[in-house]
Tab-separated table of C-alpha atoms in Angstrom:
chain	number	residue	atom	x	y	z
L	1	UNK	CA	-0.845	9.738	-0.800
L	2	UNK	CA	0.089	7.042	1.703
L	3	UNK	CA	2.218	5.016	-0.679
L	4	UNK	CA	4.134	8.003	-2.091
L	5	UNK	CA	4.472	9.374	1.448
L	6	UNK	CA	6.075	6.172	2.749
L	7	UNK	CA	8.521	6.184	-0.178
L	8	UNK	CA	9.495	9.772	0.641
L	9	UNK	CA	9.881	8.862	4.333
L	10	UNK	CA	12.349	6.128	3.289
L	11	UNK	CA	14.224	8.650	1.138
L	12	UNK	CA	14.514	11.033	4.122
L	13	UNK	CA	16.339	8.334	6.096
L	14	UNK	CA	18.878	7.830	3.283
L	15	UNK	CA	19.293	11.589	2.738
L	16	UNK	CA	19.808	12.162	6.461
L	17	UNK	CA	22.338	9.327	6.683
L	18	UNK	CA	24.457	10.693	3.812
L	19	UNK	CA	24.312	14.268	5.068
L	20	UNK	CA	25.237	13.198	8.601
L	21	UNK	CA	28.686	12.289	7.193
L	22	UNK	CA	29.441	16.020	7.352
L	23	UNK	CA	29.890	15.688	11.123
L	24	UNK	CA	32.892	13.424	10.528
L	25	UNK	CA	34.754	16.719	10.203
L	26	UNK	CA	34.024	17.383	13.905
L	27	UNK	CA	35.602	14.119	15.092
L	28	UNK	CA	38.441	13.800	12.559
L	29	UNK	CA	40.316	17.123	12.299
L	30	UNK	CA	41.944	16.135	8.980
L	31	UNK	CA	38.627	15.155	7.354
L	32	UNK	CA	37.589	18.649	6.099
L	33	UNK	CA	34.454	17.168	4.552
L	34	UNK	CA	36.186	14.247	2.825
L	35	UNK	CA	33.778	11.596	4.129
L	36	UNK	CA	30.774	13.734	3.187
L	37	UNK	CA	32.121	14.445	-0.307
L	38	UNK	CA	32.915	10.778	-0.893
L	39	UNK	CA	29.451	9.728	0.275
L	40	UNK	CA	27.808	12.354	-1.970
L	41	UNK	CA	30.001	11.270	-4.885
L	42	UNK	CA	29.118	7.613	-4.263
L	43	UNK	CA	25.411	8.487	-4.430
L	44	UNK	CA	25.864	10.593	-7.562
L	45	UNK	CA	28.011	8.135	-9.488
L	46	UNK	CA	26.043	4.917	-9.073
L	47	UNK	CA	23.787	4.085	-12.024
L	48	UNK	CA	21.201	2.335	-9.820
L	49	UNK	CA	20.910	5.368	-7.557
L	50	UNK	CA	20.529	7.685	-10.558
L	51	UNK	CA	17.640	5.499	-11.746
L	52	UNK	CA	16.085	5.618	-8.259
L	53	UNK	CA	16.556	9.402	-8.372
L	54	UNK	CA	14.224	9.556	-11.367
L	55	UNK	CA	11.697	7.513	-9.370
L	56	UNK	CA	12.183	9.835	-6.417
L	57	UNK	CA	11.310	12.927	-8.464
L	58	UNK	CA	8.346	11.087	-9.925
L	59	UNK	CA	7.098	10.245	-6.408
L	60	UNK	CA	7.705	13.790	-5.167
L	61	UNK	CA	5.653	15.257	-8.020
L	62	UNK	CA	2.981	12.577	-7.644
L	63	UNK	CA	2.750	13.368	-3.923
L	64	UNK	CA	2.481	17.108	-4.638
L	65	UNK	CA	-0.116	16.693	-7.389
L	66	UNK	CA	-2.160	14.207	-5.338
L	67	UNK	CA	-1.976	16.550	-2.339
L	68	UNK	CA	-3.257	19.576	-4.246
L	69	UNK	CA	-5.942	17.545	-6.033
L	70	UNK	CA	-7.114	16.147	-2.681
L	71	UNK	CA	-7.171	19.605	-1.078
L	72	UNK	CA	-9.178	21.143	-3.937
L	73	UNK	CA	-11.517	18.120	-4.105
L	74	UNK	CA	-12.229	18.172	-0.364
L	75	UNK	CA	-12.725	21.945	-0.219
L	76	UNK	CA	-15.319	21.703	-2.974
L	77	UNK	CA	-17.484	19.387	-0.850
L	78	UNK	CA	-18.816	22.103	1.466
L	79	UNK	CA	-20.125	25.028	-0.574
L	80	UNK	CA	-21.673	26.764	2.463
L	81	UNK	CA	-19.462	26.919	5.541
L	82	UNK	CA	-20.346	27.168	9.222
L	83	UNK	CA	-20.823	30.424	11.089
L	84	UNK	CA	-19.108	28.864	14.116
L	85	UNK	CA	-16.114	26.778	13.084
L	86	UNK	CA	-15.663	23.241	14.420
L	87	UNK	CA	-12.099	24.152	15.321
L	88	UNK	CA	-9.663	21.790	16.974
L	89	UNK	CA	-12.032	19.343	18.654
L	90	UNK	CA	-10.466	15.899	18.236
L	91	UNK	CA	-7.919	16.902	15.627
L	92	UNK	CA	-4.511	18.576	15.698
L	93	UNK	CA	-3.938	21.808	13.744
L	94	UNK	CA	-1.200	20.214	11.683
L	95	UNK	CA	-3.465	17.334	10.606
L	96	UNK	CA	-5.871	19.951	9.229
L	97	UNK	CA	-3.070	21.972	7.595
L	98	UNK	CA	-1.258	19.350	5.514
L	99	UNK	CA	-1.820	21.342	2.310
L	100	UNK	CA	-0.290	24.481	3.803
L	101	UNK	CA	2.617	22.588	5.394
L	102	UNK	CA	3.206	20.744	2.118
L	103	UNK	CA	3.308	24.064	0.241
L	104	UNK	CA	5.880	25.455	2.694
L	105	UNK	CA	7.979	22.304	2.224
L	106	UNK	CA	7.688	22.660	-1.562
L	107	UNK	CA	8.904	26.282	-1.415
L	108	UNK	CA	11.778	25.150	0.797
L	109	UNK	CA	12.546	22.296	-1.609
L	110	UNK	CA	12.770	24.671	-4.597
L	111	UNK	CA	15.325	26.800	-2.733
L	112	UNK	CA	17.154	23.639	-1.594
L	113	UNK	CA	17.349	22.358	-5.177
L	114	UNK	CA	18.624	25.749	-6.378
L	115	UNK	CA	21.313	25.687	-3.676
L	116	UNK	CA	22.593	22.143	-4.152
L	117	UNK	CA	20.944	19.895	-6.730
L	118	UNK	CA	21.036	22.287	-9.724
L	119	UNK	CA	24.739	23.228	-9.239
L	120	UNK	CA	25.662	19.583	-8.705
L	121	UNK	CA	23.881	18.355	-11.822
L	122	UNK	CA	23.936	21.285	-14.233
L	123	UNK	CA	25.749	24.524	-13.403
L	124	UNK	CA	28.848	22.974	-11.833
L	125	UNK	CA	30.517	22.842	-8.431
L	126	UNK	CA	34.165	23.443	-7.483
L	127	UNK	CA	36.056	20.127	-7.536
L	128	UNK	CA	38.284	18.428	-4.998
L	129	UNK	CA	40.642	15.454	-5.440
L	130	UNK	CA	40.949	12.487	-3.059
L	131	UNK	CA	43.467	9.706	-3.908
L	132	UNK	CA	43.497	10.772	-7.549
L	133	UNK	CA	39.699	10.823	-7.899
L	134	UNK	CA	38.084	14.163	-8.709
L	135	UNK	CA	34.671	14.921	-7.289
L	136	UNK	CA	32.334	17.827	-6.418
L	137	UNK	CA	33.263	19.646	-3.230
L	138	UNK	CA	29.712	19.684	-1.885
L	139	UNK	CA	31.067	20.253	1.603
L	140	UNK	CA	32.590	23.586	0.535
L	141	UNK	CA	29.327	24.512	-1.187
L	142	UNK	CA	27.449	23.819	2.062
L	143	UNK	CA	29.934	25.940	4.022
L	144	UNK	CA	29.477	28.867	1.622
L	145	UNK	CA	25.681	28.528	1.481
L	146	UNK	CA	25.237	28.315	5.233
L	147	UNK	CA	27.307	31.402	5.999
L	148	UNK	CA	24.195	33.502	5.405
L	149	UNK	CA	21.902	33.767	8.408
L	150	UNK	CA	18.698	34.115	6.352
L	151	UNK	CA	19.458	30.827	4.586
L	152	UNK	CA	19.981	29.055	7.923
L	153	UNK	CA	16.696	30.476	9.271
L	154	UNK	CA	14.910	29.414	6.067
L	155	UNK	CA	16.256	25.863	6.359
L	156	UNK	CA	15.256	25.622	10.025
L	157	UNK	CA	11.722	26.821	9.158
L	158	UNK	CA	11.625	24.261	6.337
L	159	UNK	CA	12.593	21.541	8.823
L	160	UNK	CA	9.893	22.656	11.293
L	161	UNK	CA	7.287	22.437	8.484
L	162	UNK	CA	8.607	18.991	7.612
L	163	UNK	CA	8.345	17.909	11.260
L	164	UNK	CA	4.686	18.868	11.569
L	165	UNK	CA	3.911	17.391	8.130
L	166	UNK	CA	5.454	14.101	9.251
L	167	UNK	CA	3.742	14.177	12.667
L	168	UNK	CA	0.442	13.573	10.890
L	169	UNK	CA	1.618	12.097	7.605
L	170	UNK	CA	3.643	9.209	9.027
L	171	UNK	CA	0.804	7.551	10.952
L	172	UNK	CA	-1.872	8.599	8.453
L	173	UNK	CA	0.015	6.877	5.607
L	174	UNK	CA	-0.152	3.537	7.383
L	175	UNK	CA	-3.855	3.991	8.198
L	176	UNK	CA	-4.493	4.711	4.515
L	177	UNK	CA	-2.786	1.433	3.666
L	178	UNK	CA	-5.102	-0.375	6.064
L	179	UNK	CA	-3.093	-0.925	9.264
L	180	UNK	CA	-5.854	-1.202	11.853
L	181	UNK	CA	-4.314	-3.498	14.439
L	182	UNK	CA	-4.415	-1.560	17.735
L	183	UNK	CA	-0.920	-2.641	18.808
L	184	UNK	CA	0.656	-1.627	15.492
L	185	UNK	CA	-1.306	1.620	15.387
L	186	UNK	CA	0.063	2.608	18.807
L	187	UNK	CA	3.574	1.540	17.756
L	188	UNK	CA	3.385	3.429	14.441
L	189	UNK	CA	1.966	6.479	16.165
L	190	UNK	CA	4.922	6.549	18.604
L	191	UNK	CA	7.385	5.847	15.813
L	192	UNK	CA	5.811	8.612	13.709
L	193	UNK	CA	6.110	11.232	16.445
L	194	UNK	CA	9.704	10.131	17.140
L	195	UNK	CA	10.556	10.280	13.425
L	196	UNK	CA	8.910	13.682	13.014
L	197	UNK	CA	11.077	15.103	15.814
L	198	UNK	CA	14.431	13.350	15.224
L	199	UNK	CA	14.722	13.602	11.424
L	200	UNK	CA	13.880	17.327	11.070
L	201	UNK	CA	16.069	18.061	14.121
L	202	UNK	CA	19.079	16.308	12.545
L	203	UNK	CA	18.467	18.114	9.240
L	204	UNK	CA	18.104	21.483	11.019
L	205	UNK	CA	21.363	20.956	12.900
L	206	UNK	CA	23.286	20.761	9.606
L	207	UNK	CA	22.990	24.441	8.585
L	208	UNK	CA	23.130	25.500	12.239
L	209	UNK	CA	26.407	23.670	12.903
L	210	UNK	CA	27.895	25.034	9.669
L	211	UNK	CA	26.850	28.610	10.497
L	212	UNK	CA	28.164	28.412	14.048
L	213	UNK	CA	31.457	26.978	12.829
L	214	UNK	CA	31.148	23.649	14.661
L	215	UNK	CA	31.991	21.908	11.384
L	216	UNK	CA	35.077	23.117	9.492
Y	1	UNK	CA	-28.682	18.540	40.469
Y	2	UNK	CA	-30.299	21.857	41.296
Y	3	UNK	CA	-33.098	22.971	38.990
Y	4	UNK	CA	-33.055	26.487	37.537
Y	5	UNK	CA	-34.782	28.508	34.831
Y	6	UNK	CA	-32.954	30.504	32.220
Y	7	UNK	CA	-33.355	32.982	29.390
Y	8	UNK	CA	-31.365	32.319	26.244
Y	9	UNK	CA	-30.442	34.147	23.059
Y	10	UNK	CA	-30.743	31.877	20.035
Y	11	UNK	CA	-29.321	32.445	16.580
Y	12	UNK	CA	-31.080	29.907	14.390
Y	13	UNK	CA	-30.511	29.181	10.697
Y	14	UNK	CA	-33.692	29.730	8.674
Y	15	UNK	CA	-33.983	28.562	5.082
Y	16	UNK	CA	-37.162	27.935	3.122
Y	17	UNK	CA	-35.788	25.257	0.813
Y	18	UNK	CA	-32.589	23.966	-0.786
Y	19	UNK	CA	-32.560	26.781	-3.352
Y	20	UNK	CA	-33.083	29.534	-0.788
Y	21	UNK	CA	-29.998	31.421	0.418
Y	22	UNK	CA	-30.908	31.236	4.109
Y	23	UNK	CA	-30.129	33.545	7.027
Y	24	UNK	CA	-29.738	33.610	10.803
Y	25	UNK	CA	-32.705	34.770	12.864
Y	26	UNK	CA	-32.355	35.852	16.503
Y	27	UNK	CA	-34.804	34.602	19.139
Y	28	UNK	CA	-34.969	35.257	22.846
Y	29	UNK	CA	-36.493	32.414	24.837
Y	30	UNK	CA	-37.480	32.788	28.495
Y	31	UNK	CA	-38.431	30.397	31.260
Y	32	UNK	CA	-36.378	27.475	29.936
Y	33	UNK	CA	-35.994	24.757	32.551
Y	34	UNK	CA	-32.568	23.217	33.132
Y	35	UNK	CA	-34.332	19.841	33.056
Y	36	UNK	CA	-35.613	20.266	29.505
Y	37	UNK	CA	-33.879	18.635	26.589
Y	38	UNK	CA	-32.505	20.843	23.830
Y	39	UNK	CA	-35.287	19.720	21.488
Y	40	UNK	CA	-37.924	20.497	24.132
Y	41	UNK	CA	-36.515	24.012	24.272
Y	42	UNK	CA	-37.119	24.190	20.497
Y	43	UNK	CA	-40.653	22.813	21.057
Y	44	UNK	CA	-41.311	25.688	23.474
Y	45	UNK	CA	-40.007	28.205	20.941
Y	46	UNK	CA	-42.042	26.651	18.120
Y	47	UNK	CA	-45.240	26.722	20.223
Y	48	UNK	CA	-44.681	30.421	20.704
Y	49	UNK	CA	-43.974	31.008	16.994
Y	50	UNK	CA	-47.174	29.153	16.039
Y	51	UNK	CA	-49.186	31.203	18.573
Y	52	UNK	CA	-47.708	34.370	17.069
Y	53	UNK	CA	-48.727	33.173	13.599
Y	54	UNK	CA	-45.130	32.709	12.467
Y	55	UNK	CA	-43.484	29.795	10.693
Y	56	UNK	CA	-42.095	27.268	13.239
Y	57	UNK	CA	-38.477	26.120	12.914
Y	58	UNK	CA	-38.189	22.821	11.047
Y	59	UNK	CA	-35.826	20.293	12.642
Y	60	UNK	CA	-35.416	16.524	12.454
Y	61	UNK	CA	-36.243	14.292	15.420
Y	62	UNK	CA	-37.855	10.957	16.086
Y	63	UNK	CA	-37.095	8.673	19.041
Y	64	UNK	CA	-35.664	11.347	21.374
Y	65	UNK	CA	-33.788	8.495	23.082
Y	66	UNK	CA	-30.461	8.898	21.281
Y	67	UNK	CA	-30.799	5.809	19.113
Y	68	UNK	CA	-32.545	6.736	15.863
Y	69	UNK	CA	-30.004	9.166	14.436
Y	70	UNK	CA	-32.587	11.667	13.228
Y	71	UNK	CA	-31.677	14.741	15.273
Y	72	UNK	CA	-29.015	16.787	13.580
Y	73	UNK	CA	-28.159	20.219	14.897
Y	74	UNK	CA	-24.770	21.886	14.764
Y	75	UNK	CA	-24.666	23.796	18.040
Y	76	UNK	CA	-22.031	26.440	18.801
Y	77	UNK	CA	-19.553	24.814	16.440
Y	78	UNK	CA	-20.148	21.160	17.290
Y	79	UNK	CA	-22.559	18.563	15.912
Y	80	UNK	CA	-24.998	17.461	18.650
Y	81	UNK	CA	-23.799	20.162	21.052
Y	82	UNK	CA	-21.148	20.343	23.755
Y	83	UNK	CA	-21.502	16.973	25.479
Y	84	UNK	CA	-19.343	14.031	24.429
Y	85	UNK	CA	-20.901	10.816	23.066
Y	86	UNK	CA	-24.310	12.448	22.946
Y	87	UNK	CA	-27.113	13.280	20.533
Y	88	UNK	CA	-29.028	16.578	20.499
Y	89	UNK	CA	-32.150	14.926	21.883
Y	90	UNK	CA	-30.160	13.763	24.902
Y	91	UNK	CA	-28.544	17.162	25.402
Y	92	UNK	CA	-30.132	18.863	28.385
Y	93	UNK	CA	-30.419	22.528	29.087
Y	94	UNK	CA	-28.318	22.195	32.259
Y	95	UNK	CA	-25.420	22.374	29.791
Y	96	UNK	CA	-26.204	26.113	29.552
Y	97	UNK	CA	-26.591	29.013	31.926
Y	98	UNK	CA	-28.849	32.036	32.029
Y	99	UNK	CA	-28.042	34.597	29.335
Y	100	UNK	CA	-26.066	32.248	27.067
Y	101	UNK	CA	-26.087	32.781	23.312
Y	102	UNK	CA	-26.470	29.601	21.256
Y	103	UNK	CA	-25.859	29.419	17.495
Y	104	UNK	CA	-27.744	26.574	15.806
Y	105	UNK	CA	-26.932	25.546	12.230
Y	106	UNK	CA	-27.827	22.581	10.018
Y	107	UNK	CA	-25.221	19.968	8.960
Y	108	UNK	CA	-23.129	21.602	6.230
Y	109	UNK	CA	-22.083	19.385	3.304
Y	110	UNK	CA	-22.955	19.388	-0.386
Y	111	UNK	CA	-24.084	15.768	-0.004
Y	112	UNK	CA	-26.554	16.865	2.716
Y	113	UNK	CA	-28.611	19.642	1.072
Y	114	UNK	CA	-30.816	21.669	3.390
Y	115	UNK	CA	-34.490	20.742	3.052
Y	116	UNK	CA	-35.756	23.441	5.380
Y	117	UNK	CA	-34.210	25.376	8.304
Y	118	UNK	CA	-32.271	22.790	10.328
Y	119	UNK	CA	-33.414	19.734	8.360
Y	120	UNK	CA	-31.012	18.228	5.838
Y	121	UNK	CA	-31.507	15.469	3.294
Y	122	UNK	CA	-29.437	12.485	4.463
Y	123	UNK	CA	-30.825	10.013	1.927
Y	124	UNK	CA	-27.256	9.737	0.529
Y	125	UNK	CA	-26.565	7.496	3.553
Y	126	UNK	CA	-29.547	5.301	2.639
Y	127	UNK	CA	-28.244	4.893	-0.904
Y	128	UNK	CA	-24.782	3.953	0.394
Y	129	UNK	CA	-26.332	1.236	2.573
Y	130	UNK	CA	-28.502	0.080	-0.343
Y	131	UNK	CA	-25.339	-0.305	-2.425
Y	132	UNK	CA	-24.035	-3.111	-0.228
Y	133	UNK	CA	-24.786	-2.768	3.487
Y	134	UNK	CA	-26.780	-5.990	3.684
Y	135	UNK	CA	-26.320	-9.763	3.880
Y	136	UNK	CA	-28.101	-12.512	1.962
Y	137	UNK	CA	-29.953	-14.968	4.196
Y	138	UNK	CA	-32.438	-17.746	3.563
Y	139	UNK	CA	-35.933	-16.933	4.685
Y	140	UNK	CA	-37.724	-19.203	7.116
Y	141	UNK	CA	-37.359	-19.752	10.837
Y	142	UNK	CA	-34.753	-17.777	12.730
Y	143	UNK	CA	-31.463	-19.666	12.980
Y	144	UNK	CA	-30.380	-20.817	16.439
Y	145	UNK	CA	-28.071	-18.176	17.916
Y	146	UNK	CA	-25.411	-20.717	18.848
Y	147	UNK	CA	-25.289	-22.513	15.504
Y	148	UNK	CA	-22.523	-20.264	14.202
Y	149	UNK	CA	-19.773	-19.653	16.776
Y	150	UNK	CA	-18.200	-16.187	16.573
Y	151	UNK	CA	-15.069	-15.093	18.459
Y	152	UNK	CA	-15.912	-12.780	21.346
Y	153	UNK	CA	-13.405	-10.105	20.221
Y	154	UNK	CA	-14.859	-10.024	16.723
Y	155	UNK	CA	-18.442	-9.996	17.984
Y	156	UNK	CA	-17.599	-7.071	20.287
Y	157	UNK	CA	-15.821	-5.115	17.512
Y	158	UNK	CA	-18.702	-5.776	15.133
Y	159	UNK	CA	-21.234	-4.655	17.739
Y	160	UNK	CA	-19.225	-1.492	18.437
Y	161	UNK	CA	-19.282	-0.657	14.700
Y	162	UNK	CA	-22.993	-1.545	14.465
Y	163	UNK	CA	-23.680	1.149	17.092
Y	164	UNK	CA	-23.508	3.744	14.285
Y	165	UNK	CA	-26.927	5.402	14.043
Y	166	UNK	CA	-26.179	7.119	10.712
Y	167	UNK	CA	-26.834	10.610	12.032
Y	168	UNK	CA	-24.167	12.229	9.826
Y	169	UNK	CA	-22.343	14.093	12.620
Y	170	UNK	CA	-19.063	12.666	11.260
Y	171	UNK	CA	-19.688	14.361	7.913
Y	172	UNK	CA	-20.747	17.592	9.629
Y	173	UNK	CA	-17.582	17.716	11.752
Y	174	UNK	CA	-15.122	16.657	9.060
Y	175	UNK	CA	-13.312	19.517	7.310
Y	176	UNK	CA	-13.525	17.426	4.126
Y	177	UNK	CA	-17.225	16.496	4.534
Y	178	UNK	CA	-16.110	12.880	4.365
Y	179	UNK	CA	-18.489	10.022	5.161
Y	180	UNK	CA	-15.694	7.540	5.814
Y	181	UNK	CA	-16.476	6.984	9.511
Y	182	UNK	CA	-20.100	6.129	8.697
Y	183	UNK	CA	-19.124	3.894	5.782
Y	184	UNK	CA	-16.329	2.201	7.726
Y	185	UNK	CA	-18.752	1.365	10.549
Y	186	UNK	CA	-21.206	-0.198	8.100
Y	187	UNK	CA	-18.482	-2.179	6.312
Y	188	UNK	CA	-16.628	-3.282	9.487
Y	189	UNK	CA	-19.855	-4.349	11.186
Y	190	UNK	CA	-20.515	-6.953	8.476
Y	191	UNK	CA	-16.910	-7.765	7.480
Y	192	UNK	CA	-16.193	-9.000	11.011
Y	193	UNK	CA	-19.007	-11.548	10.991
Y	194	UNK	CA	-19.277	-14.836	9.062
Y	195	UNK	CA	-22.724	-13.728	7.863
Y	196	UNK	CA	-21.069	-10.858	6.003
Y	197	UNK	CA	-18.536	-13.061	4.215
Y	198	UNK	CA	-20.437	-13.939	0.967
Y	199	UNK	CA	-20.744	-10.308	-0.234
Y	200	UNK	CA	-17.614	-9.047	1.529
Y	201	UNK	CA	-15.613	-7.845	-1.498
Y	202	UNK	CA	-18.552	-6.676	-3.578
Y	203	UNK	CA	-19.955	-4.793	-0.595
Y	204	UNK	CA	-16.953	-2.585	0.094
Y	205	UNK	CA	-16.278	-1.761	-3.570
Y	206	UNK	CA	-19.947	-0.884	-4.240
Y	207	UNK	CA	-20.385	1.155	-1.066
Y	208	UNK	CA	-17.208	3.195	-1.648
Y	209	UNK	CA	-18.272	3.848	-5.265
Y	210	UNK	CA	-21.691	5.014	-4.059
Y	211	UNK	CA	-20.105	7.260	-1.406
Y	212	UNK	CA	-17.957	8.947	-4.059
Y	213	UNK	CA	-20.992	9.323	-6.319
Y	214	UNK	CA	-22.931	11.057	-3.547
Y	215	UNK	CA	-20.327	13.833	-3.377
Y	216	UNK	CA	-18.678	13.295	-0.001
Y	217	UNK	CA	-15.044	14.317	0.460
Y	218	UNK	CA	-12.032	12.078	0.980
Y	219	UNK	CA	-10.693	11.111	4.418
Y	220	UNK	CA	-7.418	12.620	5.660
Y	221	UNK	CA	-7.449	10.876	9.072
Y	222	UNK	CA	-7.728	14.065	11.160
Y	223	UNK	CA	-9.915	12.395	13.808
Y	224	UNK	CA	-12.587	15.134	14.089
Y	225	UNK	CA	-15.298	12.597	13.200
Y	226	UNK	CA	-14.377	10.207	15.999
Y	227	UNK	CA	-14.340	13.058	18.526
Y	228	UNK	CA	-17.872	14.156	17.683
Y	229	UNK	CA	-19.520	10.757	17.085
Y	230	UNK	CA	-22.395	10.255	19.540
Y	231	UNK	CA	-21.772	6.501	19.460
Y	232	UNK	CA	-17.959	6.617	19.780
Y	233	UNK	CA	-17.313	4.837	16.479
Y	234	UNK	CA	-13.561	4.291	16.373
Y	235	UNK	CA	-11.290	5.801	13.719
Y	236	UNK	CA	-9.598	2.394	13.411
Y	237	UNK	CA	-12.686	1.289	11.458
Y	238	UNK	CA	-11.532	3.613	8.666
Y	239	UNK	CA	-8.154	1.833	8.512
Y	240	UNK	CA	-10.051	-1.482	8.428
Y	241	UNK	CA	-12.198	-0.141	5.582
Y	242	UNK	CA	-9.034	0.871	3.694
Y	243	UNK	CA	-7.669	-2.656	4.110
Y	244	UNK	CA	-10.974	-4.208	2.998
Y	245	UNK	CA	-11.109	-1.896	-0.027
Y	246	UNK	CA	-7.487	-2.500	-1.035
Y	247	UNK	CA	-7.844	-6.289	-0.911
Y	248	UNK	CA	-11.271	-6.257	-2.582
Y	249	UNK	CA	-10.117	-3.938	-5.396
Y	250	UNK	CA	-7.149	-6.164	-6.146
Y	251	UNK	CA	-8.847	-9.533	-5.831
Y	252	UNK	CA	-12.575	-9.106	-6.556
Y	253	UNK	CA	-13.789	-11.077	-9.592
Y	254	UNK	CA	-15.245	-7.948	-11.191
């Protein structure tokens, strides 16, 4: 879980960086999503990145399968439960709810793939031309998708689930890999909380800023 | 602290043997002194049950000094009761007030089957220790204490891990019924010392294999075990165990 988790954490940074190009349209009035579309096209057209994409899906499915296997395995270890539950003593609710949070993220991911990945790879997206090069107008697709309030709310909820999942998962992954040095544990714990707030916040701001018309 | 007497309502788990379904039985106990220990309160109740010709409640205990790890009661949703860094035998009745209701259950984990009432079979821990929690030494006279210098930091960390009394509260508190805090304490205690070096890799691989065989769950680093441990065994021992296991699995000769 730790190893696949760290790989997915690395992917989140790349995904966030590419998507953040959409805000170029705020600072450059003539951009209209050009930087974002070019960045998305760059990612989609590079052979190396397409190979990594296969690895990414493999790691996502490995992480999901491992997660469910771990949840089922651990639940089977206490056939008779307590009358009075141990509750939250010493542990955070989200550290005890990683299976649930992971399921919510998976549901969000399926919708996210249906919105963007499937059209981009299979069903087709409206094209735009920059300096004679044709590419998918993913920016326009985002604008259309995020005009619906329920979609924006769904994405924000998905980001909140991701935030709590990361709040435990980030530091737990490094413990699983054996980081026991006190100084590094404190550093990774702080970094993990920071990451779990900043990354989901940036992702959540994307549909929000589209819906509110901050990005045109 | 002012002394007072109290009456309490107890809900105690009764179970004849591991195959029995078990049930909660209600007891009202009067005249309990605030200076009694929790186990002495059970002694008072058992005396009464014996006098009435009823079956006394079976529970584990031995030293009653908080060092043997035998007492094992899950009280109102917490192993060893409400006090931090404490065993049941060191829990005193001043933790409660007159009229309180106390629910007492045995440790719950498939790897700790109930023997009778509040007693569970923790021999799985013994088998884990037998699998590798030892060092090989030559017999003969005791070696001079100063003949093998050990860094103070390592000696302290090893001693802190060696504080584990193997009571099983970590397993009882863990939502996964994982024994990783116990195992990590046993592994870290020896891995930090030069005496533990010869069997270092074999030890961790064998002990983890035995733990899995015994039917404990896997650790998800929630921290519930550390919070309930009567000896304050640190969660960082689990990360150390993971490191030991990773290196040993990749580099052990067999």
